[in-house]
């Protein structure tokens, strides 16, 4: 029997805790990822935090392409689909079939296992259309930019009014970039 990777299982649990239990992402991740090796930890953190950060945009894409409101999905199904949609829309290097299969395995392992076929069907449509859809999202108004960059409307509108559209969009883009990894060498001496 196939099983989702350890990194994806952790990321799935983090999304469940954040969106269903109102947990803080960093605390949920720290407790869930304590047994992961460095590589799995880095990947799990990237997809968990990325899916959380881009949830508004992901939900729009999932609803448009999947044809069903995200809010109507069982929480474990919703979390698995969001993770896979994040990988498909925002990460390179992961084959679509692998991402879809991993999400289906997460659904099968959950109490919502009967929804595996549904998740597979939705994610196949998402895999085919998410990149073109994301690329086509407009950003000529504050509200459009908020949806494209996964920000609340009020933040986009405040920045738009304060700095203008170009600066507001640049700030949204910059804040959606993954943080740099920094290594500090502590000298002995």
mmCIF file of C-alpha atoms in Angstrom:
data_model
loop_
_atom_site.group_PDB
_atom_site.id
_atom_site.type_symbol
_atom_site.label_atom_id
_atom_site.label_comp_id
_atom_site.label_asym_id
_atom_site.label_seq_id
_atom_site.Cartn_x
_atom_site.Cartn_y
_atom_site.Cartn_z
ATOM 1 C CA UNK A 1 0.000 0.000 0.000
ATOM 2 C CA UNK A 2 1.383 3.405 -1.004
ATOM 3 C CA UNK A 3 1.757 6.146 1.531
ATOM 4 C CA UNK A 4 2.383 9.875 1.370
ATOM 5 C CA UNK A 5 5.890 11.084 2.108
ATOM 6 C CA UNK A 6 6.761 12.039 5.701
ATOM 7 C CA UNK A 7 7.174 15.715 4.711
ATOM 8 C CA UNK A 8 3.709 15.828 3.144
ATOM 9 C CA UNK A 9 2.109 14.026 6.087
ATOM 10 C CA UNK A 10 3.591 16.645 8.424
ATOM 11 C CA UNK A 11 2.515 19.514 6.156
ATOM 12 C CA UNK A 12 -0.998 18.046 5.985
ATOM 13 C CA UNK A 13 -1.236 17.865 9.781
ATOM 14 C CA UNK A 14 0.039 21.444 10.034
ATOM 15 C CA UNK A 15 -2.644 22.687 7.640
ATOM 16 C CA UNK A 16 -5.291 20.784 9.591
ATOM 17 C CA UNK A 17 -4.145 22.329 12.859
ATOM 18 C CA UNK A 18 -3.872 25.861 11.442
ATOM 19 C CA UNK A 19 -7.200 25.941 9.602
ATOM 20 C CA UNK A 20 -9.298 23.656 11.809
ATOM 21 C CA UNK A 21 -7.869 24.345 15.273
ATOM 22 C CA UNK A 22 -6.589 27.935 14.835
ATOM 23 C CA UNK A 23 -3.038 26.863 15.708
ATOM 24 C CA UNK A 24 -0.043 29.052 14.931
ATOM 25 C CA UNK A 25 1.783 27.663 11.899
ATOM 26 C CA UNK A 26 5.262 27.865 13.410
ATOM 27 C CA UNK A 27 4.247 26.105 16.608
ATOM 28 C CA UNK A 28 2.245 23.453 14.791
ATOM 29 C CA UNK A 29 5.138 22.807 12.431
ATOM 30 C CA UNK A 30 7.733 22.616 15.210
ATOM 31 C CA UNK A 31 5.763 19.976 17.090
ATOM 32 C CA UNK A 32 4.766 17.963 14.012
ATOM 33 C CA UNK A 33 8.191 18.006 12.304
ATOM 34 C CA UNK A 34 10.403 17.070 15.232
ATOM 35 C CA UNK A 35 11.145 13.604 13.797
ATOM 36 C CA UNK A 36 11.871 14.670 10.206
ATOM 37 C CA UNK A 37 15.373 14.725 8.765
ATOM 38 C CA UNK A 38 16.684 18.092 7.518
ATOM 39 C CA UNK A 39 15.670 17.576 3.885
ATOM 40 C CA UNK A 40 12.113 16.450 4.658
ATOM 41 C CA UNK A 41 11.813 19.199 7.266
ATOM 42 C CA UNK A 42 12.765 21.872 4.715
ATOM 43 C CA UNK A 43 10.337 20.524 2.100
ATOM 44 C CA UNK A 44 7.514 20.056 4.611
ATOM 45 C CA UNK A 45 7.979 23.573 5.919
ATOM 46 C CA UNK A 46 8.052 25.046 2.406
ATOM 47 C CA UNK A 47 4.795 23.432 1.304
ATOM 48 C CA UNK A 48 2.983 23.932 4.616
ATOM 49 C CA UNK A 49 3.911 27.599 4.986
ATOM 50 C CA UNK A 50 3.443 28.228 1.267
ATOM 51 C CA UNK A 51 -0.059 26.731 1.228
ATOM 52 C CA UNK A 52 -0.999 28.719 4.329
ATOM 53 C CA UNK A 53 0.401 31.945 2.910
ATOM 54 C CA UNK A 54 -1.263 31.525 -0.501
ATOM 55 C CA UNK A 55 -4.543 30.026 0.720
ATOM 56 C CA UNK A 56 -6.812 32.727 -0.687
ATOM 57 C CA UNK A 57 -5.348 32.397 -4.177
ATOM 58 C CA UNK A 58 -5.278 28.602 -3.952
ATOM 59 C CA UNK A 59 -8.916 28.408 -2.892
ATOM 60 C CA UNK A 60 -9.918 30.608 -5.835
ATOM 61 C CA UNK A 61 -8.045 28.348 -8.256
ATOM 62 C CA UNK A 62 -9.400 25.150 -6.680
ATOM 63 C CA UNK A 63 -12.975 26.431 -6.869
ATOM 64 C CA UNK A 64 -12.680 27.668 -10.451
ATOM 65 C CA UNK A 65 -10.974 24.537 -11.727
ATOM 66 C CA UNK A 66 -12.518 21.948 -9.414
ATOM 67 C CA UNK A 67 -16.070 23.216 -9.632
ATOM 68 C CA UNK A 68 -16.848 22.857 -5.942
ATOM 69 C CA UNK A 69 -16.590 25.305 -3.029
ATOM 70 C CA UNK A 70 -13.551 24.621 -0.872
ATOM 71 C CA UNK A 71 -15.691 25.224 2.209
ATOM 72 C CA UNK A 72 -17.886 22.228 1.257
ATOM 73 C CA UNK A 73 -14.925 19.812 1.354
ATOM 74 C CA UNK A 74 -14.116 17.693 4.387
ATOM 75 C CA UNK A 75 -11.184 19.286 6.264
ATOM 76 C CA UNK A 76 -8.633 16.504 5.504
ATOM 77 C CA UNK A 77 -9.596 16.592 1.816
ATOM 78 C CA UNK A 78 -9.392 20.384 1.726
ATOM 79 C CA UNK A 79 -5.936 20.342 3.362
ATOM 80 C CA UNK A 80 -4.587 17.716 0.945
ATOM 81 C CA UNK A 81 -5.955 19.535 -2.101
ATOM 82 C CA UNK A 82 -4.515 22.859 -0.902
ATOM 83 C CA UNK A 83 -1.068 21.294 -0.432
ATOM 84 C CA UNK A 84 -1.074 19.733 -3.871
ATOM 85 C CA UNK A 85 -2.453 22.896 -5.495
ATOM 86 C CA UNK A 86 0.376 24.871 -3.887
ATOM 87 C CA UNK A 87 2.947 22.457 -5.287
ATOM 88 C CA UNK A 88 1.320 22.500 -8.734
ATOM 89 C CA UNK A 89 0.925 26.260 -8.879
ATOM 90 C CA UNK A 90 3.963 27.615 -7.117
ATOM 91 C CA UNK A 91 6.726 25.004 -6.983
ATOM 92 C CA UNK A 92 8.728 23.629 -9.828
ATOM 93 C CA UNK A 93 10.446 20.295 -9.933
ATOM 94 C CA UNK A 94 7.630 18.133 -8.595
ATOM 95 C CA UNK A 95 5.870 16.145 -11.341
ATOM 96 C CA UNK A 96 2.124 16.770 -11.375
ATOM 97 C CA UNK A 97 1.293 13.056 -11.149
ATOM 98 C CA UNK A 98 3.468 12.716 -8.031
ATOM 99 C CA UNK A 99 1.840 15.679 -6.314
ATOM 100 C CA UNK A 100 -1.664 14.443 -7.159
ATOM 101 C CA UNK A 101 -0.847 10.895 -6.029
ATOM 102 C CA UNK A 102 0.619 12.112 -2.725
ATOM 103 C CA UNK A 103 -2.511 14.171 -2.020
ATOM 104 C CA UNK A 104 -4.750 11.194 -2.802
ATOM 105 C CA UNK A 105 -2.689 9.092 -0.374
ATOM 106 C CA UNK A 106 -3.173 11.765 2.311
ATOM 107 C CA UNK A 107 -6.928 11.633 1.743
ATOM 108 C CA UNK A 108 -6.939 7.812 1.860
ATOM 109 C CA UNK A 109 -5.064 7.881 5.172
ATOM 110 C CA UNK A 110 -7.573 10.310 6.691
ATOM 111 C CA UNK A 111 -11.033 9.621 7.997
ATOM 112 C CA UNK A 112 -12.275 10.990 4.655
ATOM 113 C CA UNK A 113 -10.708 8.177 2.630
ATOM 114 C CA UNK A 114 -13.899 7.638 0.669
ATOM 115 C CA UNK A 115 -13.214 11.031 -0.996
ATOM 116 C CA UNK A 116 -9.972 9.854 -2.643
ATOM 117 C CA UNK A 117 -11.604 9.630 -6.086
ATOM 118 C CA UNK A 118 -13.037 13.110 -5.685
ATOM 119 C CA UNK A 119 -9.644 14.522 -4.667
ATOM 120 C CA UNK A 120 -8.007 12.791 -7.619
ATOM 121 C CA UNK A 121 -10.541 14.240 -10.074
ATOM 122 C CA UNK A 122 -10.277 17.779 -8.679
ATOM 123 C CA UNK A 123 -6.495 17.703 -8.613
ATOM 124 C CA UNK A 124 -6.213 16.421 -12.173
ATOM 125 C CA UNK A 125 -8.224 19.459 -13.302
ATOM 126 C CA UNK A 126 -6.123 21.707 -11.052
ATOM 127 C CA UNK A 127 -2.896 20.213 -12.436
ATOM 128 C CA UNK A 128 -3.983 21.001 -15.998
ATOM 129 C CA UNK A 129 -5.110 24.557 -15.366
ATOM 130 C CA UNK A 130 -3.590 26.149 -12.277
ATOM 131 C CA UNK A 131 -0.507 27.761 -13.805
ATOM 132 C CA UNK A 132 -2.390 29.445 -16.680
ATOM 133 C CA UNK A 133 -5.119 30.528 -14.255
ATOM 134 C CA UNK A 134 -2.607 32.032 -11.795
ATOM 135 C CA UNK A 135 -0.750 33.782 -14.612
ATOM 136 C CA UNK A 136 -4.013 35.291 -15.882
ATOM 137 C CA UNK A 137 -5.210 36.690 -12.543
ATOM 138 C CA UNK A 138 -5.343 40.459 -12.959
ATOM 139 C CA UNK A 139 -3.783 42.935 -10.558
ATOM 140 C CA UNK A 140 -4.892 46.303 -11.901
ATOM 141 C CA UNK A 141 -6.927 47.159 -8.785
ATOM 142 C CA UNK A 142 -6.246 46.671 -5.096
ATOM 143 C CA UNK A 143 -8.850 43.908 -4.839
ATOM 144 C CA UNK A 144 -7.517 42.064 -7.874
ATOM 145 C CA UNK A 145 -3.971 42.294 -6.533
ATOM 146 C CA UNK A 146 -5.171 41.061 -3.137
ATOM 147 C CA UNK A 147 -6.634 37.935 -4.725
ATOM 148 C CA UNK A 148 -3.631 37.302 -6.977
ATOM 149 C CA UNK A 149 -1.134 37.655 -4.120
ATOM 150 C CA UNK A 150 -3.329 36.144 -1.367
ATOM 151 C CA UNK A 151 -3.778 39.210 0.813
ATOM 152 C CA UNK A 152 -6.857 40.495 2.606
ATOM 153 C CA UNK A 153 -8.584 43.220 0.587
ATOM 154 C CA UNK A 154 -8.164 45.782 3.351
ATOM 155 C CA UNK A 155 -4.358 45.412 3.399
ATOM 156 C CA UNK A 156 -4.103 45.730 -0.379
ATOM 157 C CA UNK A 157 -6.409 48.747 -0.358
ATOM 158 C CA UNK A 158 -4.417 50.426 2.433
ATOM 159 C CA UNK A 159 -1.108 49.890 0.650
ATOM 160 C CA UNK A 160 -2.635 50.940 -2.691
ATOM 161 C CA UNK A 161 -3.924 54.194 -1.173
ATOM 162 C CA UNK A 162 -0.681 54.852 0.706
ATOM 163 C CA UNK A 163 1.939 54.028 -1.965
ATOM 164 C CA UNK A 164 0.123 53.511 -5.245
ATOM 165 C CA UNK A 165 -0.474 50.376 -7.251
ATOM 166 C CA UNK A 166 3.070 49.630 -8.418
ATOM 167 C CA UNK A 167 4.589 49.898 -4.943
ATOM 168 C CA UNK A 168 1.741 47.929 -3.345
ATOM 169 C CA UNK A 169 2.135 45.089 -5.861
ATOM 170 C CA UNK A 170 5.919 45.109 -5.434
ATOM 171 C CA UNK A 171 5.497 44.826 -1.662
ATOM 172 C CA UNK A 172 3.005 41.952 -1.979
ATOM 173 C CA UNK A 173 5.344 40.099 -4.333
ATOM 174 C CA UNK A 174 8.361 40.664 -2.109
ATOM 175 C CA UNK A 175 6.586 39.472 1.015
ATOM 176 C CA UNK A 176 5.438 36.309 -0.754
ATOM 177 C CA UNK A 177 9.009 35.280 -1.563
ATOM 178 C CA UNK A 178 10.393 32.509 0.660
ATOM 179 C CA UNK A 179 12.874 33.845 3.204
ATOM 180 C CA UNK A 180 16.563 33.453 2.579
ATOM 181 C CA UNK A 181 18.430 30.825 4.516
ATOM 182 C CA UNK A 182 21.178 32.335 6.581
ATOM 183 C CA UNK A 183 23.988 30.474 8.269
ATOM 184 C CA UNK A 184 25.930 32.110 11.015
ATOM 185 C CA UNK A 185 29.308 30.775 12.023
ATOM 186 C CA UNK A 186 30.083 31.403 15.633
ATOM 187 C CA UNK A 187 33.784 31.852 16.193
ATOM 188 C CA UNK A 188 35.646 30.301 19.050
ATOM 189 C CA UNK A 189 38.337 32.370 20.350
#
